[in-house]
Coordinates of C-alpha atoms in Angstrom, one line a residue:
M1 CA 107.6 108.6 56.3
P2 CA 109.7 107.7 59.4
A3 CA 108.0 106.1 62.4
V4 CA 107.1 108.2 65.4
D5 CA 109.0 107.4 68.6
K6 CA 106.5 106.7 71.5
L7 CA 106.5 106.1 75.2
L8 CA 105.3 102.6 76.2
L9 CA 102.3 102.9 78.5
E10 CA 103.1 99.4 79.8
E11 CA 106.2 100.8 81.5
A12 CA 104.4 103.6 83.3
L13 CA 103.7 101.6 86.5
Q14 CA 107.3 100.2 86.9
D15 CA 108.7 103.8 86.5
S16 CA 112.3 102.6 85.9
P17 CA 115.2 105.1 85.4
Q18 CA 115.4 104.0 81.7
T19 CA 111.8 105.1 81.2
R20 CA 112.5 108.3 83.1
S21 CA 115.5 108.9 80.9
L22 CA 113.4 108.5 77.7
L23 CA 110.7 110.7 79.3
S24 CA 113.3 113.4 79.8
V25 CA 114.0 113.4 76.0
F26 CA 110.3 113.9 75.3
E27 CA 110.1 116.6 77.9
E28 CA 113.1 118.4 76.4
D29 CA 111.6 118.1 72.9
A30 CA 108.3 119.6 74.3
G31 CA 110.2 122.5 75.9
T32 CA 112.1 123.3 72.7
L33 CA 108.9 123.1 70.7
T34 CA 107.2 125.5 73.1
E35 CA 110.0 128.1 72.8
Y36 CA 110.0 127.9 69.0
T37 CA 106.3 128.1 68.8
N38 CA 106.3 131.3 70.9
Q39 CA 108.9 132.9 68.6
L40 CA 107.1 131.8 65.4
L41 CA 103.8 133.3 66.8
Q42 CA 105.4 136.6 67.4
A43 CA 106.8 136.7 63.9
M44 CA 103.4 135.9 62.4
Q45 CA 101.7 138.5 64.5
R46 CA 104.1 141.1 63.1
V47 CA 103.2 139.9 59.6
Y48 CA 99.5 140.1 60.4
G49 CA 99.9 143.6 62.0
A50 CA 101.6 144.9 58.8
Q51 CA 98.4 144.5 56.8
L52 CA 97.0 148.0 57.5
N53 CA 95.3 149.4 54.4
I54 CA 92.0 148.4 53.0
L55 CA 93.6 146.5 50.1
H56 CA 95.1 144.1 52.6
S57 CA 92.1 143.7 54.9
E58 CA 90.9 140.6 53.1
L59 CA 94.5 139.2 53.2
A60 CA 94.7 140.1 56.9
K61 CA 91.5 138.2 57.7
Q62 CA 92.6 135.2 55.7
L63 CA 96.0 135.2 57.5
A64 CA 94.3 135.5 60.9
D65 CA 92.2 132.5 60.2
T66 CA 94.7 130.2 58.4
M67 CA 98.0 131.3 59.9
V68 CA 97.7 132.9 63.3
L69 CA 94.7 130.9 64.7
P70 CA 96.2 127.4 64.3
I71 CA 99.5 128.3 66.0
I72 CA 97.6 129.9 68.9
Q73 CA 95.4 126.9 69.3
F74 CA 98.4 124.6 69.3
R75 CA 100.1 126.6 72.0
E76 CA 97.1 127.1 74.2
K77 CA 95.7 123.5 73.9
D78 CA 98.5 121.0 73.3
L79 CA 101.6 122.7 74.9
T80 CA 99.7 124.0 77.9
E81 CA 98.2 120.5 78.5
V82 CA 101.6 118.9 78.4
S83 CA 103.0 121.4 80.9
T84 CA 100.1 120.9 83.3
L85 CA 100.3 117.1 83.1
K86 CA 104.0 117.3 83.8
D87 CA 103.4 119.2 87.0
L88 CA 100.7 116.7 88.1
F89 CA 103.0 113.8 87.3
G90 CA 105.8 115.3 89.4
L91 CA 103.5 115.8 92.4
A92 CA 102.2 112.2 92.1
S93 CA 105.8 110.8 91.9
N94 CA 106.9 112.7 95.0
E95 CA 103.8 111.5 96.9
H96 CA 104.5 107.9 95.9
D97 CA 108.2 108.2 97.0
V98 CA 107.1 109.5 100.4
S99 CA 104.6 106.7 100.9
M100 CA 107.1 104.1 99.9
A101 CA 109.7 105.4 102.3
K102 CA 107.0 105.3 105.1
Y103 CA 106.2 101.7 104.2
S104 CA 109.9 100.6 104.1
R105 CA 110.3 101.9 107.7
L106 CA 107.5 99.6 109.1
P107 CA 109.0 97.5 112.0
K108 CA 109.4 93.8 111.6
R109 CA 109.5 92.6 115.2
K110 CA 106.6 94.7 116.7
E111 CA 104.4 94.4 113.6
N112 CA 101.1 96.4 113.8
E113 CA 98.7 94.9 111.3
K114 CA 96.4 97.9 111.5
L115 CA 99.3 100.3 110.8
K116 CA 100.7 98.1 108.1
A117 CA 97.2 98.0 106.4
E118 CA 96.9 101.8 106.6
V119 CA 100.3 102.4 105.2
A120 CA 99.9 99.7 102.5
K121 CA 96.6 101.4 101.5
E122 CA 98.3 104.8 101.4
V123 CA 101.0 103.3 99.1
A124 CA 98.4 101.7 96.9
N125 CA 96.5 105.1 96.5
A126 CA 99.7 106.9 95.8
R127 CA 100.8 104.3 93.3
R128 CA 97.4 104.4 91.6
K129 CA 97.5 108.1 91.4
Q130 CA 101.0 108.1 89.9
H131 CA 100.0 105.5 87.4
L132 CA 97.0 107.4 86.2
S133 CA 98.9 110.7 85.9
S134 CA 101.8 109.0 84.1
L135 CA 99.4 107.3 81.6
E136 CA 97.8 110.7 80.8
Y137 CA 101.2 112.4 80.6
Y138 CA 102.6 109.7 78.3
C139 CA 99.5 109.9 76.1
A140 CA 99.8 113.7 75.8
L141 CA 103.5 113.5 74.9
N142 CA 102.9 110.7 72.3
A143 CA 100.1 112.8 70.8
L144 CA 102.4 115.8 70.7
Q145 CA 104.8 113.9 68.4
Y146 CA 102.1 113.9 65.8
R147 CA 100.6 117.4 66.5
K148 CA 104.0 119.2 66.2
R149 CA 104.4 118.0 62.6
V150 CA 101.0 119.5 61.7
A151 CA 101.2 122.6 63.8
M152 CA 104.3 123.9 62.0
M153 CA 103.0 123.3 58.5
E154 CA 99.4 124.6 58.8
P155 CA 100.4 128.3 59.4
M156 CA 102.9 128.1 56.5
L157 CA 100.3 126.5 54.3
G158 CA 97.7 129.2 55.3
Y159 CA 100.2 132.0 54.6
T160 CA 101.1 130.6 51.2
R161 CA 97.5 130.2 50.1
G162 CA 96.6 133.6 51.4
Q163 CA 99.4 135.2 49.3
I164 CA 98.4 133.2 46.2
N165 CA 94.8 134.4 46.5
F166 CA 95.9 137.9 47.2
F167 CA 98.2 138.1 44.2
K168 CA 95.7 137.1 41.6
K169 CA 97.6 139.0 39.0
G170 CA 100.6 136.9 39.7
A171 CA 98.7 133.6 39.5
E172 CA 100.6 132.6 36.3
M173 CA 103.8 132.6 38.4
F174 CA 102.5 129.6 40.4
S175 CA 102.8 126.6 38.0
K176 CA 101.1 123.3 38.3
R177 CA 104.2 122.0 40.0
M178 CA 103.6 124.4 42.9
D179 CA 99.9 123.4 43.0
S180 CA 101.0 119.8 43.1
F181 CA 103.4 120.5 46.0
L182 CA 100.7 122.3 48.0
S183 CA 98.3 119.5 47.3
S184 CA 100.9 116.9 48.5
V185 CA 101.5 118.9 51.7
S186 CA 97.8 119.0 52.4
D187 CA 97.5 115.3 51.8
M188 CA 100.4 114.7 54.2
V189 CA 98.8 116.9 56.9
Q190 CA 95.5 114.9 56.5
S191 CA 97.5 111.6 56.7
I192 CA 99.2 112.6 59.9
Q193 CA 96.0 113.7 61.4
G194 CA 94.5 110.3 60.5
E195 CA 97.4 108.6 62.1
L196 CA 97.0 110.7 65.2
D197 CA 93.3 109.9 65.5
A198 CA 94.1 106.1 65.1
E199 CA 96.9 106.3 67.7
A200 CA 94.8 108.3 70.1
E201 CA 92.1 105.6 69.9
K202 CA 94.6 102.9 70.4
M203 CA 96.2 104.6 73.4
R204 CA 92.7 105.2 74.9
I205 CA 91.9 101.5 74.7
S206 CA 95.3 100.5 76.1
Q207 CA 94.9 103.0 78.9
Q208 CA 91.5 101.5 79.9
D209 CA 93.0 98.0 79.8
L210 CA 95.9 99.1 82.0
I211 CA 93.6 100.9 84.5
A212 CA 91.2 97.9 84.7
V213 CA 93.8 95.7 86.5
N214 CA 93.5 94.0 89.8
E215 CA 93.9 96.3 92.8
S216 CA 96.7 94.1 94.1
V217 CA 99.2 95.5 91.5
Y218 CA 99.2 98.7 93.5
T219 CA 99.5 97.2 96.9
P220 CA 103.0 96.1 98.0
D221 CA 103.4 92.5 99.2
S222 CA 99.7 91.8 98.4
D223 CA 100.3 88.0 98.3
V224 CA 102.5 87.1 101.3
I225 CA 101.2 83.5 101.8
S226 CA 101.8 82.0 98.4
P227 CA 103.4 84.4 95.9
A228 CA 104.2 83.1 92.4
I229 CA 108.0 83.0 92.5
N230 CA 110.2 82.4 89.5
R231 CA 113.4 80.6 90.7
N232 CA 114.9 80.2 87.2
L233 CA 115.8 83.9 86.6
I234 CA 119.2 84.7 85.2
Q235 CA 118.5 88.5 85.1
K236 CA 116.4 90.7 87.3
A237 CA 115.6 94.4 87.5
G238 CA 113.6 96.6 90.0
Y239 CA 113.7 99.0 92.9
L240 CA 115.5 98.0 96.1
N241 CA 116.5 99.9 99.2
L242 CA 120.3 100.1 99.6
R243 CA 121.8 100.4 103.1
N244 CA 124.5 103.0 103.4
K245 CA 126.6 103.7 106.5
T246 CA 126.7 107.4 107.4
G247 CA 128.8 107.0 110.6
L248 CA 130.1 104.5 113.1
V249 CA 126.6 103.4 114.2
T250 CA 124.2 105.4 111.9
T251 CA 122.8 104.2 108.6
T252 CA 120.5 105.4 105.8
W253 CA 118.4 103.6 103.3
E254 CA 118.2 104.8 99.7
R255 CA 115.6 103.6 97.2
L256 CA 117.5 102.9 93.9
Y257 CA 116.9 101.0 90.7
F258 CA 119.0 97.8 90.4
F259 CA 119.4 95.5 87.4
T260 CA 121.7 92.6 86.5
Q261 CA 123.9 92.7 83.4
G262 CA 125.9 89.5 82.8
G263 CA 127.7 88.7 86.0
N264 CA 127.4 92.3 87.4
L265 CA 124.8 94.0 89.6
M266 CA 124.2 97.5 88.3
C267 CA 122.6 100.5 90.0
Q268 CA 121.0 103.5 88.3
P269 CA 119.7 106.5 90.4
R270 CA 116.6 108.3 89.1
G271 CA 117.7 110.9 86.5
A272 CA 120.9 109.2 85.6
V273 CA 121.4 108.4 81.9
A274 CA 123.0 105.0 82.5
G275 CA 123.7 102.6 85.4
G276 CA 127.0 101.9 87.2
L277 CA 128.6 98.7 88.5
I278 CA 128.0 98.2 92.3
Q279 CA 128.9 94.5 92.8
D280 CA 130.5 91.7 90.9
L281 CA 128.2 88.6 91.4
D282 CA 130.5 85.9 90.0
N283 CA 131.1 83.2 92.7
C284 CA 129.5 85.4 95.4
S285 CA 127.0 84.2 98.0
V286 CA 123.7 85.7 99.0
M287 CA 121.7 85.1 102.2
A288 CA 118.8 86.5 104.1
V289 CA 119.7 88.7 107.0
D290 CA 117.9 90.5 109.9
C291 CA 118.8 94.2 109.6
E292 CA 117.6 97.1 111.7
D293 CA 114.2 95.5 112.2
R294 CA 113.3 95.7 108.5
R295 CA 111.6 93.0 106.5
Y296 CA 112.9 91.3 103.3
C297 CA 116.6 92.1 103.7
F298 CA 119.4 90.1 102.1
Q299 CA 123.1 90.5 102.0
I300 CA 125.7 89.7 99.2
T301 CA 129.1 88.4 100.2
T302 CA 132.2 88.3 98.0
P303 CA 134.0 85.1 97.2
T304 CA 136.7 86.0 99.7
G305 CA 134.1 86.1 102.5
K306 CA 134.0 89.9 102.7
V307 CA 130.5 91.4 103.4
G308 CA 129.4 93.3 100.3
I309 CA 126.1 95.2 100.3
T310 CA 122.8 94.9 102.2
L311 CA 119.5 95.4 100.2
Q312 CA 115.8 95.4 101.1
A313 CA 113.0 94.3 98.7
E314 CA 109.5 95.6 98.9
S315 CA 107.7 92.3 98.9
K316 CA 108.3 88.6 99.6
K317 CA 108.1 87.7 95.9
E318 CA 110.7 90.3 94.9
Y319 CA 112.9 89.3 97.9
E320 CA 113.0 85.6 97.0
E321 CA 113.3 86.2 93.2
W322 CA 116.3 88.5 93.8
I323 CA 118.0 85.9 96.0
C324 CA 117.4 83.1 93.4
A325 CA 118.5 85.3 90.5
I326 CA 121.8 86.4 92.2
N327 CA 122.4 82.7 93.3
N328 CA 121.9 81.6 89.7
I329 CA 124.2 84.3 88.3
S330 CA 126.9 83.6 90.9
R331 CA 127.3 80.2 89.4
Q332 CA 128.0 81.8 86.0
I333 CA 125.0 80.2 84.3
Y334 CA 124.7 83.2 82.0
L335 CA 127.9 82.0 80.3
T336 CA 126.3 78.8 79.1
D337 CA 124.8 78.3 75.6
N338 CA 121.3 78.0 77.1
P339 CA 121.2 79.9 80.4
E340 CA 117.4 79.4 81.0
A341 CA 117.7 75.7 80.6
A342 CA 120.7 75.6 82.9
A343 CA 118.9 77.6 85.6
I344 CA 115.9 75.3 85.4
K345 CA 118.1 72.2 85.7
L346 CA 120.0 73.7 88.7
N347 CA 116.8 74.3 90.6
Q348 CA 115.3 70.9 89.7
T349 CA 118.5 69.4 90.9
A350 CA 118.2 71.2 94.3
L351 CA 114.6 70.0 94.6
Q352 CA 115.0 66.4 93.5
A353 CA 118.5 65.6 94.6
V354 CA 122.0 66.8 94.4
T355 CA 123.2 63.7 92.6
P356 CA 121.5 60.2 92.5
I357 CA 123.1 58.2 95.3
T358 CA 123.6 55.1 93.0
S359 CA 125.8 57.0 90.7
L360 CA 128.2 58.5 93.2
G361 CA 129.9 55.2 94.0
K362 CA 130.7 54.5 90.4
K363 CA 132.4 57.9 89.8
H364 CA 136.1 58.6 90.1
E365 CA 137.8 55.3 90.6
V366 CA 140.9 57.2 91.7
Q367 CA 140.9 57.0 95.5
H368 CA 140.7 60.5 97.2
P369 CA 141.9 61.2 100.7
S370 CA 138.2 61.6 101.6
Q371 CA 137.4 58.1 100.5
T372 CA 139.8 56.3 102.9
V373 CA 138.9 56.2 106.6
K374 CA 140.9 54.8 109.5
N375 CA 139.4 52.9 112.4
M376 CA 141.1 54.4 115.4
E377 CA 140.4 51.5 117.7
K378 CA 141.6 48.6 115.5
D379 CA 144.1 50.7 113.4
E380 CA 142.6 49.3 110.2
V381 CA 142.2 51.1 106.9
I382 CA 138.7 50.7 105.5
P383 CA 138.2 51.8 101.8
S384 CA 134.8 53.4 101.3
G385 CA 134.2 51.3 98.2
S386 CA 134.3 48.1 100.2
A387 CA 131.2 48.8 102.1
G388 CA 129.1 48.8 99.0
I389 CA 126.2 51.1 98.2
Q390 CA 123.5 51.0 100.8
D391 CA 119.9 52.0 100.5
S392 CA 119.1 55.6 101.7
T393 CA 116.8 54.3 104.4
Q394 CA 119.7 52.3 105.9
L395 CA 121.9 55.4 105.9
I396 CA 119.4 57.9 107.2
A397 CA 116.0 57.1 108.8
P398 CA 113.0 58.6 106.9
G399 CA 111.6 61.7 108.5
T400 CA 114.9 62.6 110.3
P401 CA 114.7 66.3 111.3
I402 CA 117.3 68.6 109.8
Q403 CA 118.9 71.4 111.8
F404 CA 119.7 74.5 109.6
D405 CA 121.4 76.7 112.2
I406 CA 124.0 74.9 114.4
V407 CA 125.6 78.0 115.8
L408 CA 124.4 81.4 116.9
P409 CA 125.3 84.5 115.0
A410 CA 128.1 86.6 116.5
M411 CA 125.9 89.4 117.8
E412 CA 123.4 87.1 119.4
F413 CA 126.2 85.2 121.0
L414 CA 127.7 88.4 122.5
D415 CA 124.3 89.5 123.7
Q416 CA 123.7 86.2 125.5
N417 CA 127.1 86.4 127.2
R418 CA 127.4 90.2 127.8
G419 CA 128.8 91.3 131.1
G420 CA 130.9 88.2 131.8
R421 CA 133.5 86.0 130.4
R422 CA 132.6 84.4 127.1
A423 CA 131.2 80.9 127.6
N424 CA 131.8 78.2 125.1
P425 CA 128.6 76.1 124.6
F426 CA 130.7 73.0 124.0
G427 CA 132.5 73.1 127.3
E428 CA 135.8 74.4 126.1
S429 CA 137.8 77.3 127.5
E430 CA 139.5 79.8 125.2
D431 CA 142.8 79.3 126.9
S432 CA 142.9 75.6 126.3
S433 CA 141.9 76.1 122.7
K434 CA 144.9 78.5 122.2
D435 CA 147.3 76.1 123.9
E436 CA 146.0 73.3 121.6
E437 CA 146.7 75.5 118.6
E438 CA 150.2 76.2 119.7
D439 CA 150.9 72.5 120.3
S440 CA 149.2 71.3 117.1
L441 CA 151.4 70.2 114.2
L442 CA 148.7 71.2 111.7
Q443 CA 146.7 74.4 111.4
Q444 CA 144.7 75.2 108.3
M445 CA 141.9 77.8 108.0
F446 CA 138.9 77.6 105.6
V447 CA 135.9 79.9 105.1
V448 CA 132.7 77.8 105.2
R449 CA 129.0 78.3 105.5
F450 CA 126.9 75.9 107.5
L451 CA 124.1 74.3 105.4
G452 CA 122.6 71.7 107.8
S453 CA 123.1 68.7 110.0
M454 CA 121.1 65.5 110.8
A455 CA 121.3 62.3 112.6
V456 CA 122.5 59.3 110.6
Q457 CA 122.3 55.5 111.1
S458 CA 125.6 54.4 109.6
D459 CA 129.2 55.7 109.1
E460 CA 130.6 52.8 107.2
T461 CA 130.7 54.5 103.9
C462 CA 130.9 58.1 102.6
E463 CA 127.6 57.5 100.8
V464 CA 125.9 58.7 104.0
I465 CA 127.5 62.1 103.5
Y466 CA 126.2 62.3 99.9
E467 CA 122.7 61.3 101.1
A468 CA 122.8 64.0 103.8
M469 CA 123.9 66.6 101.2
R470 CA 121.0 65.6 99.0
Q471 CA 118.4 65.8 101.8
V472 CA 119.8 69.1 103.3
L473 CA 119.9 70.9 99.9
A474 CA 116.5 69.6 98.9
A475 CA 114.9 70.7 102.2
R476 CA 116.5 74.2 101.8
A477 CA 115.1 74.5 98.3
I478 CA 111.6 73.2 99.3
H479 CA 111.3 75.4 102.4
N480 CA 112.9 78.5 100.9
I481 CA 115.7 78.7 103.4
F482 CA 118.5 81.0 102.1
R483 CA 120.2 82.1 105.3
M484 CA 123.6 80.6 106.1
T485 CA 126.0 81.3 109.0
E486 CA 129.5 81.9 107.9
S487 CA 132.4 80.6 110.0
H488 CA 136.1 79.9 109.8
L489 CA 136.8 76.2 109.9
M490 CA 140.2 75.5 111.6
V491 CA 141.6 72.0 110.9
T492 CA 144.3 71.0 113.3
S493 CA 146.0 67.7 114.1
K494 CA 143.7 67.4 117.2
N495 CA 140.2 68.7 116.3
L496 CA 138.0 70.6 113.9
R497 CA 136.9 74.1 115.2
L498 CA 134.2 76.5 113.9
I499 CA 135.3 80.0 114.7
D500 CA 133.2 83.2 114.6
P501 CA 135.0 85.5 112.0
Q502 CA 134.0 88.7 113.9
T503 CA 134.8 87.8 117.5
Q504 CA 137.2 84.8 117.0
V505 CA 135.1 82.9 119.5
T506 CA 135.0 79.1 119.0
R507 CA 131.4 78.2 118.1
A508 CA 131.8 74.4 117.9
S509 CA 134.7 71.9 118.3
F510 CA 134.9 68.3 117.2
E511 CA 137.7 65.9 118.2
L512 CA 139.4 64.6 115.0
T513 CA 139.2 61.1 116.4
T514 CA 135.4 61.3 116.4
V515 CA 135.4 62.1 112.6
T516 CA 134.7 58.8 111.0
Q517 CA 133.8 59.8 107.5
F518 CA 134.5 63.0 105.4
A519 CA 134.0 63.7 101.7
A520 CA 133.6 66.4 99.2
H521 CA 130.8 66.3 96.6
Q522 CA 131.9 65.0 93.2
E523 CA 130.0 67.5 91.1
N524 CA 129.6 70.6 93.3
R525 CA 133.1 70.8 94.5
R526 CA 132.3 73.5 97.1
L527 CA 130.3 71.1 99.2
I528 CA 132.0 69.3 102.1
G529 CA 130.6 67.0 104.8
F530 CA 131.8 64.9 107.6
V531 CA 130.3 62.4 110.1
I532 CA 130.8 62.7 113.9
H533 CA 130.6 59.5 116.0
L534 CA 130.1 60.1 119.7
S535 CA 129.6 57.8 122.7
D536 CA 128.2 59.0 126.0
T537 CA 128.9 57.8 129.6
L538 CA 126.1 55.2 129.4
G539 CA 127.6 53.6 126.3
E540 CA 124.9 54.9 123.9
E541 CA 126.3 56.0 120.5
S542 CA 125.1 58.8 118.2
M543 CA 126.2 59.7 114.7
S544 CA 125.5 63.0 113.0
A545 CA 126.4 64.3 109.5
Y546 CA 127.4 68.0 109.0
V547 CA 127.2 69.7 105.6
F548 CA 129.0 72.9 104.7
E549 CA 129.6 75.1 101.6
S550 CA 133.2 76.3 101.2
N551 CA 134.8 79.2 99.3
T552 CA 137.5 76.7 98.2
E553 CA 137.2 73.2 96.8
G554 CA 136.0 70.6 99.3
E555 CA 138.8 68.2 98.4
K556 CA 141.3 70.7 100.0
I557 CA 139.5 70.5 103.3
S558 CA 139.3 66.7 102.9
Y559 CA 143.0 66.5 102.4
A560 CA 143.6 68.6 105.5
I561 CA 141.4 66.4 107.6
S562 CA 143.1 63.3 106.2
L563 CA 146.5 64.7 107.0
G564 CA 145.4 65.5 110.5
K565 CA 144.2 61.9 111.1
E566 CA 147.5 60.6 109.6
I567 CA 149.4 62.8 112.1
I568 CA 147.3 61.3 115.0
E569 CA 148.3 57.8 113.8
A570 CA 151.9 58.7 113.3
Q571 CA 152.2 60.3 116.8
R572 CA 151.8 56.8 118.2
D573 CA 155.0 55.7 116.4
P574 CA 158.0 58.1 116.4
E575 CA 159.4 56.6 113.3
A576 CA 156.2 56.9 111.3
L577 CA 155.9 60.6 112.5
A578 CA 159.5 61.3 111.3
Q579 CA 158.7 59.7 107.9
L580 CA 155.5 61.7 107.6
M581 CA 157.4 65.0 108.4
K582 CA 159.9 64.2 105.7
S583 CA 157.1 63.7 103.1
V584 CA 155.3 67.0 103.8
P585 CA 157.0 70.5 103.8
L586 CA 157.2 72.2 107.2
T587 CA 157.1 75.8 108.3
N588 CA 159.9 77.6 110.2
D589 CA 158.2 76.6 113.5
G590 CA 158.0 72.9 112.6
K591 CA 154.3 72.7 111.5
F592 CA 153.0 71.0 108.4
M593 CA 152.4 73.3 105.4
L594 CA 149.8 72.5 102.7
L595 CA 151.3 74.2 99.7
H596 CA 148.5 73.4 97.3
D597 CA 145.9 75.0 99.7
L598 CA 147.3 78.5 99.2
S599 CA 145.0 79.8 96.5
E600 CA 143.5 83.1 95.6
E601 CA 140.1 82.1 96.9
D602 CA 141.4 81.5 100.4
G603 CA 144.0 84.2 99.9
T604 CA 147.4 83.7 101.5
M605 CA 146.3 86.1 104.3
H606 CA 143.6 85.6 106.9
E607 CA 142.5 87.6 110.0
G608 CA 145.1 90.0 111.2
G609 CA 147.1 89.9 107.9
E610 CA 149.0 86.7 108.9
E611 CA 149.8 83.9 106.5
S612 CA 147.5 80.8 106.5
E613 CA 149.8 78.0 107.6
A614 CA 149.6 74.3 108.3

């Protein structure tokens, strides 16, 4: 006998679209069964009504007890119960959606603990009510799968036996084979009834276990201080609020079910049979954002730097797990032979170190542009390998603070300078920056995200950059810092400039002569760092390392910086400058062009649709 399809009681609380889709199949089956039962009952009542004379009174009584009564009981008891529980489940689901929408709109800045507690309690009550009603509804539908097999056979069996008893004179027509068939049918009915009783007891015990859970499973964000977060996820599913723009300044939030499938983020509205693609996660970036005074918001950005979608999780645990899962998927871990082990290794690497500092000096004997630094004062070339490998405490003092946000976001910058001319926090004017761009022999734009900066004690070797990368990434992983500020890094033959991609305002500028070390990470090629060496009027010197994540390979940025420093050196000697201009292709306006930097990641177009040139 084939197995009976059942609804899983464990999935009632999550209430995913997949569960709702399966539930709709059971509901459609129950509706069809109800219609068929009503038609069958009408036919049997006509058969019963045809037994009018005295000779048929005994047959009529037997048919009433064995044929009509079971089908009436099935309709009034089982089918009516399923219909009632369906209505109660729908009401509970609507009440839960209303309470969740109210909870999602709680303000973040002016947080009212009393109001939050009341709304959270309201959500918990609604979620508990929905859970209880869904459990009862699922149990009734599961029981119906057994009852419908019996309910259709019992009237037929009663009718057949009544006719056999009535036609005594024709008893010889019913052979032992027919008796064996009827006996087999009776045994099957009893077997199904036994299975139903056993399944009902099993569902009752399971329902009690599911109800006897901790109250925190119904309360959103119940453990804010120390939630148990799994950072090694390579797939994730659950409800999120999706931000949709409905006008120039108006937005709406829609609660939808999201799940990952390979390198794609899928979305499935309630009632839909299957999900649809909403975002390709390969090589994308994800960061926490402040959005409309809502808590637990994060944003996905495409590899080209274009802002993708903004989502809101219901709790801190879901918020951080979604960010970790998308971050793991963006690195295409799911394509490896053992994705789980790769995810664990990736996160352990972030906590312990990016790469052990002793191994970096032994890798890649071929000298890169980032590994040769020129001393501007003595005009000497110092290979990075000659300095040897220093202890990490000699490079960076223990306990050195790390700054994770060097620049202000665009909107905060505009708010602070609203009503007047834009002020540059580094003492530059916009006009002078534009003039420098026009006079510069090198211009190359890269999309970068600032990871952190810290003071260093030495700039004699690029090992200090690798150590700064290790400490910055480890600190980000330990303190759960996901937010990164995106900028455009303009490399010219005079300086390095960080430009706001929205307002084109220069956020920070560093003279190229102050850049004493620069290097890309040897394993994570998207990491790039450089050291700035400054001297104040009193003769005191300071050195700081800056770490960025780029959409392109860090070696390309290192090459651009190296070329800029070579141009500075060559400008002192006209013959050297002429030789350099012969070795590197030039644009029509006489500027250096980095042909190998034009890739699909940067795109050959940047702001305003102009070609990226050097």
